[in-house]
XYZ file of C-alpha atoms in Angstrom:
723
model
C -153.505 2.840 100.191
C -152.523 6.434 101.025
C -153.124 5.805 104.732
C -150.867 2.771 104.654
C -148.149 4.644 102.766
C -148.421 7.519 105.200
C -147.801 5.187 108.135
C -144.729 3.901 106.346
C -143.342 7.346 105.698
C -143.891 8.304 109.323
C -141.698 5.380 110.262
C -139.138 6.419 107.686
C -138.913 9.892 109.162
C -139.036 8.744 112.777
C -136.223 9.989 114.965
C -137.322 8.989 118.436
C -139.858 7.319 120.668
C -139.905 5.405 123.943
C -139.032 1.724 124.200
C -138.120 -0.821 126.782
C -134.477 -1.820 127.025
C -133.522 -4.748 124.772
C -133.588 -8.188 126.325
C -130.356 -9.133 128.005
C -129.210 -5.516 128.380
C -130.750 -4.596 131.697
C -129.122 -2.778 134.574
C -126.392 -4.245 136.735
C -124.958 -2.725 139.903
C -122.061 -0.334 139.461
C -118.736 -1.949 140.255
C -115.999 -0.367 142.383
C -112.837 0.830 140.745
C -109.839 -1.417 141.487
C -106.832 0.013 143.221
C -104.896 2.470 141.057
C -101.589 1.216 142.477
C -99.015 -0.319 140.159
C -98.955 -4.125 140.062
C -95.302 -5.126 139.782
C -95.497 -8.828 140.537
C -96.870 -11.787 138.622
C -100.393 -12.119 140.071
C -102.044 -15.282 141.417
C -104.578 -15.088 138.575
C -101.896 -16.445 136.253
C -102.349 -19.932 137.690
C -106.108 -19.929 137.171
C -105.798 -18.375 133.725
C -103.240 -20.986 132.692
C -105.695 -23.736 133.610
C -108.541 -22.025 131.811
C -106.757 -21.519 128.500
C -106.415 -25.272 128.155
C -110.083 -25.185 127.186
C -109.449 -22.912 124.208
C -110.041 -24.194 120.699
C -107.024 -23.322 118.541
C -106.179 -23.682 114.880
C -103.711 -26.518 114.168
C -100.088 -25.774 114.940
C -100.809 -23.033 117.462
C -100.271 -22.783 121.207
C -101.648 -20.436 123.851
C -100.128 -18.939 126.971
C -101.099 -16.273 129.474
C -99.125 -13.049 129.135
C -100.974 -10.899 131.693
C -103.880 -11.342 134.105
C -105.842 -9.322 136.627
C -105.072 -7.182 138.536
C -102.409 -6.265 135.984
C -105.296 -5.058 133.821
C -109.077 -4.773 134.006
C -111.908 -4.163 131.554
C -109.609 -4.049 128.503
C -111.116 -2.309 125.479
C -108.163 -1.837 123.129
C -104.588 -3.022 122.764
C -101.460 -1.791 121.053
C -97.829 -2.901 120.986
C -94.834 -0.611 120.539
C -91.298 -0.800 119.148
C -89.906 -1.741 122.555
C -92.123 -4.792 122.873
C -94.373 -3.190 125.463
C -98.162 -3.470 125.610
C -100.583 -0.596 125.972
C -104.091 -1.367 127.208
C -107.092 0.951 127.271
C -109.211 0.208 130.342
C -112.753 1.434 130.885
C -114.488 2.030 134.190
C -116.891 4.608 132.806
C -119.311 2.652 130.717
C -122.870 2.800 131.914
C -123.831 -0.278 133.902
C -127.436 0.730 134.439
C -129.671 3.394 135.843
C -127.063 4.828 138.261
C -124.607 5.895 135.555
C -120.982 6.488 136.472
C -119.603 7.664 133.146
C -120.684 7.231 129.547
C -124.401 6.593 129.369
C -126.101 4.036 127.142
C -129.351 5.543 125.912
C -131.023 2.124 126.032
C -131.133 2.562 129.794
C -132.750 5.987 129.384
C -135.138 5.740 126.480
C -137.398 8.371 128.023
C -134.581 10.851 127.265
C -133.936 9.741 123.714
C -135.450 12.850 122.093
C -132.896 15.052 123.801
C -130.063 12.689 123.012
C -130.870 12.603 119.306
C -131.303 16.384 119.261
C -127.809 16.991 120.617
C -125.533 18.023 117.744
C -122.406 19.268 119.546
C -120.408 18.258 122.594
C -121.378 21.529 124.245
C -125.053 20.679 123.793
C -124.421 17.264 125.299
C -122.906 18.904 128.377
C -125.933 21.140 128.835
C -128.165 18.112 128.335
C -126.574 16.045 131.090
C -126.678 19.015 133.424
C -130.458 18.993 132.983
C -130.555 15.230 133.421
C -128.619 15.456 136.699
C -129.965 18.726 138.168
C -126.552 20.348 137.613
C -124.868 17.758 139.836
C -122.353 15.867 137.683
C -120.376 14.386 140.541
C -121.477 10.844 139.708
C -119.901 11.257 136.285
C -116.477 12.104 137.694
C -116.022 9.232 140.153
C -114.210 6.781 137.903
C -111.618 7.552 135.245
C -110.968 5.559 132.142
C -107.276 4.962 131.838
C -104.306 3.856 129.825
C -102.067 1.122 131.202
C -98.544 0.127 130.193
C -97.670 -3.560 130.633
C -94.164 -5.012 130.265
C -92.234 -8.249 130.446
C -88.953 -6.926 131.841
C -87.133 -10.245 132.259
C -88.091 -11.854 128.950
C -89.794 -14.944 130.388
C -93.004 -14.441 128.413
C -95.035 -13.181 131.378
C -95.841 -9.578 132.196
C -94.155 -8.499 135.416
C -94.680 -4.740 135.393
C -98.002 -2.947 135.072
C -98.091 0.836 135.278
C -100.958 3.253 134.987
C -99.658 5.582 132.295
C -102.553 8.026 132.644
C -105.809 7.909 134.611
C -106.895 11.533 134.346
C -109.885 10.909 132.091
C -112.908 11.504 134.329
C -114.494 14.668 132.964
C -118.302 14.324 132.822
C -118.117 14.153 129.016
C -115.302 11.590 128.905
C -115.494 7.988 127.753
C -115.651 5.290 126.766
C -111.894 5.382 126.092
C -111.426 3.165 123.071
C -108.140 3.494 121.222
C -104.379 3.720 121.626
C -101.496 3.870 119.162
C -97.831 4.392 119.954
C -95.180 5.699 117.589
C -91.825 6.392 119.150
C -92.416 8.636 122.152
C -95.848 9.734 120.940
C -98.846 8.030 122.493
C -102.151 8.671 120.715
C -105.173 8.029 122.904
C -108.797 8.310 121.777
C -111.369 9.092 124.426
C -114.567 10.909 123.491
C -114.715 13.855 123.153
C -110.962 14.188 122.461
C -108.072 12.733 120.518
C -105.098 13.057 122.845
C -101.344 13.084 122.325
C -99.636 11.906 125.504
C -95.933 11.856 126.334
C -93.648 10.734 129.133
C -90.722 13.152 129.219
C -89.045 12.045 132.461
C -88.934 8.274 131.919
C -91.202 7.166 134.762
C -93.731 5.426 132.482
C -96.383 8.002 133.306
C -97.712 10.711 131.023
C -96.662 14.219 131.997
C -97.604 15.933 128.732
C -101.238 15.908 127.571
C -102.262 17.677 124.365
C -105.751 17.690 122.911
C -105.062 17.235 119.220
C -108.735 17.329 118.225
C -112.026 17.747 120.082
C -115.718 17.431 119.333
C -116.285 13.682 119.077
C -119.422 12.129 120.569
C -122.137 14.756 120.229
C -124.663 12.370 121.808
C -124.572 9.143 123.825
C -126.325 6.728 121.482
C -125.355 3.149 122.312
C -122.520 1.927 124.475
C -119.171 1.635 122.739
C -119.935 3.723 119.643
C -116.875 5.834 120.257
C -113.679 7.268 118.784
C -111.327 4.389 118.141
C -109.505 2.499 115.376
C -106.239 4.455 115.520
C -103.888 3.285 112.778
C -101.168 4.873 110.658
C -101.880 4.495 106.976
C -99.349 3.924 104.203
C -99.551 7.644 103.456
C -98.133 8.479 106.894
C -101.443 9.889 108.076
C -103.251 8.940 111.263
C -106.569 7.217 110.575
C -109.351 6.842 113.120
C -112.927 5.579 113.222
C -115.880 7.220 114.933
C -119.143 5.459 115.777
C -122.606 6.936 115.269
C -122.375 9.025 118.422
C -121.374 11.556 115.771
C -118.969 14.467 115.714
C -118.777 18.220 115.363
C -115.087 19.055 115.193
C -113.318 22.342 114.557
C -110.084 21.516 112.762
C -106.746 23.156 113.465
C -107.274 25.153 110.282
C -110.593 26.510 111.573
C -112.951 24.409 109.457
C -115.988 22.605 110.882
C -116.548 18.914 110.221
C -120.136 18.141 111.123
C -121.327 14.518 110.996
C -123.848 14.145 113.835
C -125.877 11.192 112.574
C -123.467 8.540 111.301
C -120.172 6.860 111.939
C -117.133 7.685 109.864
C -113.458 7.157 109.130
C -111.224 10.217 109.316
C -107.549 10.940 108.793
C -105.130 13.688 109.737
C -101.437 14.459 109.914
C -99.617 13.125 112.988
C -99.884 16.531 114.688
C -103.650 16.615 114.203
C -103.602 19.060 111.302
C -105.392 18.585 107.982
C -108.214 16.506 109.455
C -110.576 15.241 106.751
C -113.444 12.805 106.393
C -112.396 9.708 104.475
C -115.641 7.683 104.510
C -119.094 7.889 106.078
C -122.282 5.915 106.744
C -120.809 3.484 109.270
C -122.512 2.394 112.481
C -119.748 1.352 114.847
C -116.408 0.566 113.179
C -114.248 -0.244 116.176
C -110.871 -0.733 114.555
C -109.122 -0.323 111.220
C -106.632 -2.492 109.366
C -104.568 -1.925 106.214
C -103.374 -4.806 104.069
C -100.014 -4.980 102.276
C -101.358 -2.898 99.393
C -102.800 -0.053 101.440
C -106.415 -1.188 101.218
C -108.384 -0.230 104.321
C -110.917 -2.515 106.038
C -113.049 -2.577 109.160
C -115.737 -4.623 110.855
C -119.011 -2.754 111.361
C -121.517 -3.816 113.985
C -125.157 -4.717 113.417
C -127.967 -2.923 115.251
C -129.552 -5.988 116.905
C -132.653 -5.961 114.711
C -131.834 -8.962 112.566
C -129.324 -7.176 110.381
C -125.877 -8.705 109.812
C -122.542 -7.408 111.035
C -120.382 -6.499 108.081
C -116.782 -6.618 106.866
C -116.286 -3.424 104.867
C -113.728 -2.236 102.340
C -113.367 1.458 103.183
C -112.844 3.605 100.095
C -112.422 7.345 99.964
C -115.738 9.152 99.719
C -117.667 5.951 100.384
C -120.991 5.876 102.223
C -122.010 2.521 103.708
C -125.568 3.650 104.377
C -126.160 3.793 108.150
C -127.877 6.712 109.930
C -128.541 6.926 113.675
C -132.306 7.319 113.225
C -132.585 3.802 111.810
C -131.648 2.396 115.220
C -134.904 3.535 116.791
C -137.500 2.848 114.084
C -139.899 0.126 115.220
C -142.857 0.183 112.829
C -143.887 -0.928 110.312
C -140.482 -2.626 110.125
C -137.542 -2.260 112.509
C -134.783 0.038 111.202
C -136.887 1.431 108.352
C -134.815 1.714 105.153
C -131.823 -0.100 106.667
C -133.488 -3.496 106.311
C -136.514 -2.663 104.169
C -134.319 -1.370 101.348
C -131.545 -3.917 101.760
C -128.816 -1.420 102.630
C -126.856 -4.195 104.358
C -126.893 -6.477 101.321
C -123.756 -7.644 99.561
C -122.938 -6.157 96.184
C -124.851 -8.664 94.093
C -128.109 -7.865 95.951
C -127.620 -4.248 96.954
C -129.920 -1.980 94.955
C -129.071 1.366 96.594
C -126.503 2.836 94.213
C -125.150 5.392 96.701
C -124.209 2.642 99.179
C -120.769 1.062 99.236
C -121.802 -2.547 99.894
C -120.028 -4.734 102.463
C -117.594 -7.406 101.341
C -119.085 -10.024 103.652
C -121.441 -10.643 106.549
C -119.306 -11.887 109.396
C -119.212 -12.061 113.199
C -121.817 -11.038 115.744
C -119.892 -8.285 117.513
C -116.852 -7.234 115.464
C -114.484 -5.206 117.608
C -110.697 -5.339 117.291
C -109.067 -6.271 114.017
C -105.581 -6.378 112.592
C -103.624 -7.589 109.596
C -100.934 -10.247 109.724
C -97.589 -8.422 109.453
C -95.775 -11.330 107.797
C -93.870 -13.041 110.604
C -94.932 -15.025 113.700
C -97.379 -17.602 112.344
C -97.533 -20.475 109.824
C -97.546 -19.565 106.114
C -101.312 -20.107 105.933
C -101.772 -16.704 107.551
C -99.907 -14.713 104.926
C -102.308 -12.049 103.679
C -104.870 -12.726 106.416
C -106.924 -10.467 108.657
C -107.930 -11.213 112.246
C -111.241 -10.027 113.701
C -112.300 -10.359 117.325
C -115.969 -11.229 117.820
C -116.968 -9.606 121.116
C -120.049 -11.375 122.457
C -121.414 -12.165 125.895
C -120.094 -15.376 127.404
C -116.695 -17.059 127.145
C -117.274 -18.765 123.812
C -116.560 -16.061 121.278
C -114.216 -16.598 118.346
C -111.430 -14.666 116.737
C -111.918 -15.018 112.993
C -109.200 -15.196 110.394
C -109.731 -14.736 106.659
C -108.164 -13.303 103.527
C -109.270 -10.987 100.740
C -109.331 -12.194 97.145
C -109.517 -9.520 94.409
C -112.883 -9.308 92.682
C -113.218 -6.521 90.154
C -112.350 -3.230 91.839
C -113.131 -4.790 95.199
C -112.681 -8.106 97.013
C -114.353 -11.262 98.211
C -113.723 -12.986 101.522
C -111.952 -16.379 101.456
C -110.533 -18.890 103.936
C -112.761 -17.797 106.795
C -112.102 -19.907 109.877
C -111.879 -19.681 113.644
C -108.379 -18.724 114.673
C -109.298 -19.289 118.315
C -112.474 -19.765 120.346
C -113.099 -19.602 124.069
C -112.377 -16.017 125.140
C -114.399 -12.815 125.240
C -111.992 -11.035 122.886
C -111.984 -7.265 122.522
C -108.809 -6.651 120.515
C -105.881 -8.372 118.817
C -102.415 -7.202 117.791
C -99.112 -8.847 116.921
C -96.121 -8.518 119.219
C -92.582 -8.133 117.952
C -91.558 -11.414 119.590
C -93.625 -13.725 117.408
C -97.280 -14.162 118.281
C -100.742 -12.652 118.315
C -101.878 -11.047 121.582
C -105.576 -10.955 122.435
C -107.273 -8.976 125.201
C -109.876 -11.043 127.052
C -112.749 -9.130 128.676
C -113.866 -12.229 130.582
C -117.557 -12.860 131.229
C -120.557 -10.860 130.060
C -120.869 -7.236 129.015
C -120.820 -5.859 132.551
C -117.607 -4.515 134.060
C -115.875 -7.610 135.425
C -112.892 -5.750 136.935
C -110.869 -8.516 135.345
C -108.908 -8.875 132.186
C -106.218 -10.925 130.543
C -103.868 -10.873 127.597
C -103.458 -14.225 125.880
C -100.625 -14.955 123.469
C -101.286 -17.253 120.482
C -98.135 -18.484 118.788
C -96.216 -21.303 117.144
C -93.233 -22.148 119.393
C -90.940 -23.144 116.537
C -91.691 -20.083 114.450
C -91.434 -17.770 117.455
C -87.836 -18.911 117.909
C -86.982 -18.673 114.200
C -84.276 -16.462 112.734
C -86.738 -14.246 110.860
C -88.739 -13.465 114.000
C -85.572 -12.667 115.936
C -84.348 -10.492 113.069
C -87.668 -8.668 112.890
C -87.658 -8.014 116.623
C -84.114 -6.633 116.436
C -84.919 -4.334 113.516
C -88.055 -2.941 115.151
C -86.441 -2.514 118.566
C -83.364 -0.753 117.203
C -85.446 1.537 115.019
C -84.559 3.174 111.722
C -83.062 6.556 112.544
C -79.414 5.410 112.571
C -79.580 3.275 109.424
C -78.121 4.568 106.160
C -80.112 4.974 102.976
C -79.025 1.753 101.212
C -80.040 -0.332 104.221
C -83.393 1.427 104.469
C -84.003 0.890 100.762
C -83.281 -2.821 101.201
C -85.669 -3.015 104.153
C -88.550 -1.922 101.917
C -88.501 -5.521 100.682
C -88.565 -7.058 104.162
C -91.106 -9.807 104.801
C -92.627 -7.942 107.778
C -95.021 -5.081 107.050
C -93.995 -3.223 110.213
C -90.345 -3.157 109.151
C -91.220 -2.005 105.644
C -93.430 0.792 106.943
C -90.850 1.981 109.481
C -88.177 2.116 106.774
C -90.568 3.937 104.432
C -91.467 6.574 107.011
C -87.796 7.171 107.819
C -86.888 7.583 104.146
C -89.806 9.958 103.647
C -88.652 12.010 106.622
C -85.265 12.486 104.960
C -87.006 13.966 101.924
C -84.577 15.249 99.268
C -81.725 12.949 100.193
C -83.861 9.873 99.535
C -86.000 10.939 96.577
C -83.676 9.718 93.837
C -83.106 6.315 95.426
C -86.849 5.895 95.963
C -87.608 6.891 92.380
C -85.064 4.397 91.057
C -86.548 1.612 93.186
C -90.138 2.468 92.210
C -89.410 2.562 88.482
C -86.725 -0.105 88.088
C -87.061 -2.347 91.138
C -87.906 -6.035 90.972
C -89.653 -6.539 94.324
C -93.328 -5.549 94.089
C -93.891 -4.480 97.696
C -90.593 -2.584 97.796
C -91.631 -0.645 94.700
C -95.001 0.150 96.256
C -93.467 1.367 99.514
C -91.094 3.519 97.485
C -94.084 5.104 95.739
C -95.808 5.681 99.070
C -92.673 7.347 100.460
C -92.518 9.608 97.416
C -96.155 10.455 98.047
C -95.245 11.620 101.552
C -92.326 13.662 100.243
C -94.543 15.191 97.557
C -96.455 17.183 100.166
C -93.377 19.400 100.343
C -91.711 18.688 96.979
C -94.430 18.663 94.355
C -92.367 17.365 91.446
C -91.117 14.078 92.914
C -94.104 12.088 91.655
C -93.817 12.948 87.957
C -91.287 10.134 87.295
C -94.058 7.680 88.238
C -96.140 8.568 85.159
C -94.526 5.829 82.992
C -95.612 3.279 85.619
C -99.172 3.675 84.339
C -97.985 1.331 81.577
C -96.091 -1.072 83.852
C -96.509 -4.802 83.300
C -97.662 -5.358 86.899
C -101.378 -4.631 87.471
C -100.843 -3.557 91.067
C -97.974 -1.227 90.186
C -100.220 0.495 87.617
C -102.983 0.822 90.226
C -100.642 2.256 92.866
C -99.102 4.656 90.371
C -102.547 5.971 89.455
C -103.397 6.370 93.124
C -100.211 8.270 93.975
C -100.407 10.525 90.913
C -103.923 11.430 91.974
C -102.969 12.017 95.592
C -100.229 14.345 94.379
C -102.517 16.126 91.891
C -99.899 15.559 89.161
C -101.395 17.418 86.202
C -98.866 15.961 83.749
C -100.345 12.495 84.393
C -103.688 13.454 82.845
C -103.298 11.718 79.478
C -101.969 8.539 81.041
C -104.794 8.448 83.570
C -107.437 8.893 80.869
C -105.900 5.949 79.052
C -105.948 3.972 82.298
C -109.748 4.279 82.380
C -109.772 1.498 79.795
C -107.144 -0.649 81.517
C -107.906 -4.360 81.646
C -107.619 -4.340 85.442
C -110.545 -2.944 87.429
C -108.358 -1.662 90.277
C -106.353 0.405 87.821
C -109.562 1.886 86.413
C -110.803 2.588 89.956
C -107.747 4.585 91.013
C -107.447 6.308 87.626
C -111.014 7.600 87.939
C -110.399 8.858 91.468
C -107.114 10.448 90.371
C -108.707 12.325 87.489
C -111.204 13.781 89.925
C -108.430 15.037 92.175
C -106.528 16.581 89.268
C -109.780 18.353 88.466
C -109.693 18.973 84.726
C -113.153 19.504 83.265
C -112.282 17.652 80.069
C -112.077 14.452 82.133
C -115.868 14.464 82.492
C -116.469 12.850 79.123
C -114.048 9.908 79.573
C -115.350 9.340 83.100
C -118.936 9.239 81.862
C -117.829 6.825 79.151
C -116.212 4.599 81.770
C -119.433 4.592 83.776
C -121.360 3.564 80.697
C -118.940 0.750 79.919
C -119.123 -0.478 83.513
C -122.922 -0.681 83.059
C -123.481 -0.719 86.849
C -121.758 -4.114 87.064
C -119.109 -3.072 89.603
C -120.387 -0.871 92.444
C -116.868 0.228 93.352
C -116.047 1.325 89.809
C -119.346 3.222 89.742
C -118.332 4.928 92.967
C -114.918 5.871 91.583
C -116.474 7.351 88.454
C -119.010 9.315 90.497
C -116.341 10.603 92.884
C -114.177 11.648 89.952
C -117.062 13.645 88.502
C -117.967 15.141 91.879
C -114.416 16.276 92.625
C -114.062 17.877 89.190
C -117.146 19.874 90.093
C -118.205 20.950 86.585
C -121.971 20.814 87.041
C -122.613 22.191 83.587
C -120.717 19.338 81.961
C -122.593 16.851 84.139
C -125.970 18.238 83.130
C -124.939 18.235 79.484
C -124.567 14.477 79.879
C -127.874 14.112 81.714
C -129.523 12.653 78.620
C -126.788 10.126 77.951
C -128.199 6.996 76.377
C -126.621 4.795 79.077
C -128.624 4.486 82.326
C -125.356 3.581 84.062
C -123.791 6.872 82.980
C -126.831 8.815 84.159
C -126.744 6.950 87.485
C -123.125 7.983 87.965
C -124.070 11.598 87.294
C -126.859 11.403 89.902
C -124.389 10.059 92.454
C -121.899 12.799 91.608
C -124.575 15.458 92.130
C -125.481 13.766 95.416
C -121.872 14.037 96.596
C -121.948 17.714 95.644
C -125.342 18.134 97.374
C -126.414 19.903 94.197
C -130.105 20.695 93.733
C -129.967 19.835 90.045
C -130.199 16.199 91.057
C -133.950 16.892 90.990
C -133.826 16.969 87.181
C -133.440 13.194 87.290
C -136.820 12.750 88.981
C -138.175 12.709 85.432
C -135.720 10.116 84.140
C -137.088 7.215 82.113
C -135.261 4.712 84.317
C -137.143 4.138 87.626
C -133.932 3.172 89.466
C -132.468 6.570 88.622
C -135.631 8.334 89.786
C -135.404 6.470 93.097
C -131.727 7.345 93.524
C -132.463 11.028 92.907
C -135.302 10.839 95.449
C -132.976 9.225 97.980
C -130.525 12.075 97.595
C -133.214 14.736 98.020
C -134.957 13.101 101.005
C -132.109 11.430 102.825
C -129.383 14.093 102.841
C -131.757 16.104 102.892
C -131.986 18.691 100.083
C -135.210 20.347 101.169
C -135.245 23.001 98.445
C -135.836 20.204 95.923
C -138.857 18.845 97.804
C -141.423 20.587 95.559
C -140.160 18.710 92.491
C -140.299 15.421 94.354
C -143.719 16.201 95.843
C -145.066 16.621 92.326
C -144.563 12.906 91.731
C -147.619 12.261 93.933
C -149.745 11.928 90.791
C -147.617 9.023 89.536
C -149.853 5.960 89.231
C -147.167 3.382 90.007
C -144.051 3.603 92.097
C -141.972 1.325 94.291
C -142.407 1.611 98.048
C -139.079 3.377 98.779
C -139.953 6.087 96.279
C -143.544 6.366 97.569
C -142.228 6.904 101.096
C -140.070 9.804 99.997
C -142.703 11.377 97.760
C -145.194 11.370 100.648
C -142.543 12.823 102.909
C -141.966 15.651 100.408
C -145.679 16.365 100.471
C-alpha cells in the first residue's frame, strides 16, 4: 500500500521528464516571411475566398462576405477594431514550426530540455537558457518579426483596400508570439511576450514612431505554443485588463513591486499608463481573450491540456483561482495531469470538490481562442446578451460559438449555446462599427500558412438600419466635444461601446460631472445608465474620495442589480461609511448582492466584519462556491488572523472551510491547525494549501498524519509528500 501511494505522490510532485511529441504536432518546415511591403490593392485572393465562404454554415438570417484576404494579412492571431472603423491585426511569423526554431519555441518539440524550461523563473533566466541551447548564437531567433498590421476600407465598399504594416520591429530573441492588440484613440496597446507595449503614430503615416514598454517580464519560460500575453480589454472601471498563459510572469511594476507568478496563467489589470498593475485572478492555463458583459462581469475561455480534460468557459472573479499549475501538463503516471484530472479540478460547480477552486461555468469548445460580447447593435435580437467564442482547431471546419449567461446564485449558467458559424479556422472575433461581426481566419492547420482572411458576418437589413448608422456616427465622432447632458443621455444608449465611451469621457471631466452622475445613479430610471453612472463615479473616486458616499442608499434599492453594483462600487472605493449597509446586505435575498457585499467588507477592512462574514459562510453551507469565495476573500482582506482563529471551532463546517480558504489566501501557517478538524473535507483543504502553495514550514504537522488509519487518496499523496 505504501509503495503504491509513494508512486502516486511522486507523480503528484513531478515537474519534468522526457516524452515524445504529441501526435499530430510534429515538425514542419519553416516558412519564409512574406514581403513586408504594403498591399494597397484588392488582392486576387478575394475571388477565391468569395467562392469558399459559400460553403460556410451560418445561423439563420445571417450573411457572409470577405473583408480582407492574403496578402493583405497573414497568420492572424488577434483582431481589434477602432473608433475610425479600421482593423488591427496581430500577425505571427515567430511561432516554432519544428526543430529549426525561428522565434518562440514550443517545448513539445524539445522535451529533452524541459527541465531547464520549467526551472526558468524570470525572463532574464530564459535568455541565458536559450543562449546555452544555441551556443550563444541567437541569429535564428531574430530572422522573422511578429508584427502589427492596420487594414482599412477607404472607399466604403465593404472590402479592405489598404493594408499597412504599423510595426514590425518585434524580433528580439525573447519576443513572441505576439498575441493582443487594443486601440483607444491614438494609443495602440500591443502585447508581445515579454512586453506590454504602447505604440503611437505621431506623424500620420500609419506607422508607429513611438514605442514605450509599459510593462516587462511576461513569459518566463516557453511552455506550449500560444500561452502568451493577450486578452487586452478595457474594463468598466477604466482599467486595462490582460490575460497571461502559463508561460508565467515575473514583472517589476512601475511602483517597484514584484509580481511573481511563474507556474500558472492569470488575469491582471492596470491603469492605462501601465501603473498600479495588480493580479486579478490566477490558476488559468491559457486564457486567450477576455470579455465583459453589460454588467461588468468578466469571462474567458480557457484551453484544455490535451489529456482528456475539457476546455472551460470561466467567470473570472477577483482573487479567484481556477486550479491549473504548469507541472500538471507533464505528469504522465499513474494518471495524466495528476491532481488536475484525478481530483476533478476541471469539474463544474455541482461536482467540484476542491473548495479553493473557482469552478468553470461550462465545458465548451476544443480550442477556445478569441471571444467577445455582443455590443447591442448589428445582429438580430436573438444575440442580445450573447458572447461569441472562436474555436481554433486544425482543419477548416471549426465553429464560432454563441451563447448567453443566465444568473444562477452568485454565478451563472450557460444557455442558448449554438454555432454562430462553421467552416473557418477562426482565431478571433470582434464587432465593427458598421454593423457586423468580423472573424480572422487562420486557414488550414496549425502550421504557418502565410495566408489569412477577415470574414464579415452580418444581416444586410440590420446593417443598413438607422440604429447602426447612428452608432457608427457616434463612435466615429467621439465624445470629447459633446456636452454633459448629451453624454448623460448616451449612458442609456443601446450599444455598449457608446455607453462606455460616454462614461469614460464623463469620468475624465471629474468634478464637473459628479453631480449629474450622482443624480442619474440615484434617481434614474434606466438600469444600465444608472450602472454606468456608478462606474464613472468609481473612476472619479480615485481622485475624489467622497463622491461614492451618495450611493450608500442604493444598497436598499428595489433593483437587485443596482444593489449589487452599489455594493461593488462602495467596496472598490473603500467607503467606510457604507459598513452598516454592507453588513445588512450579507443577508440580502439576492446572491449577487451578498457576493459583492462580502468582497466590499473585506476591502473596507474592519475587523468587526469577521463575525458577520463567518455567519454568512455558515448560512451558505457550501452551497454556492462563489459566495464561499467572496466570504473567504472578505476575511482574507480584513487580515485579522486572531479573529479567524477564534472562529476556528465554529459549529458550521462551512464557516470553518471559509476560514481555511481565507488563511490559504493569506498564506498563513496557522492553516495547519485545521489538519485536526473533525471534517475530513476541511483536513484535505488545509493539506492542499500546505502542499500545493507550498507552505513548507507547516510540513511537520502534515507529516504527522502518517499514522492516520484511513484517508482519501488526495490527502494521502500530500501526507507522503510531507514525509
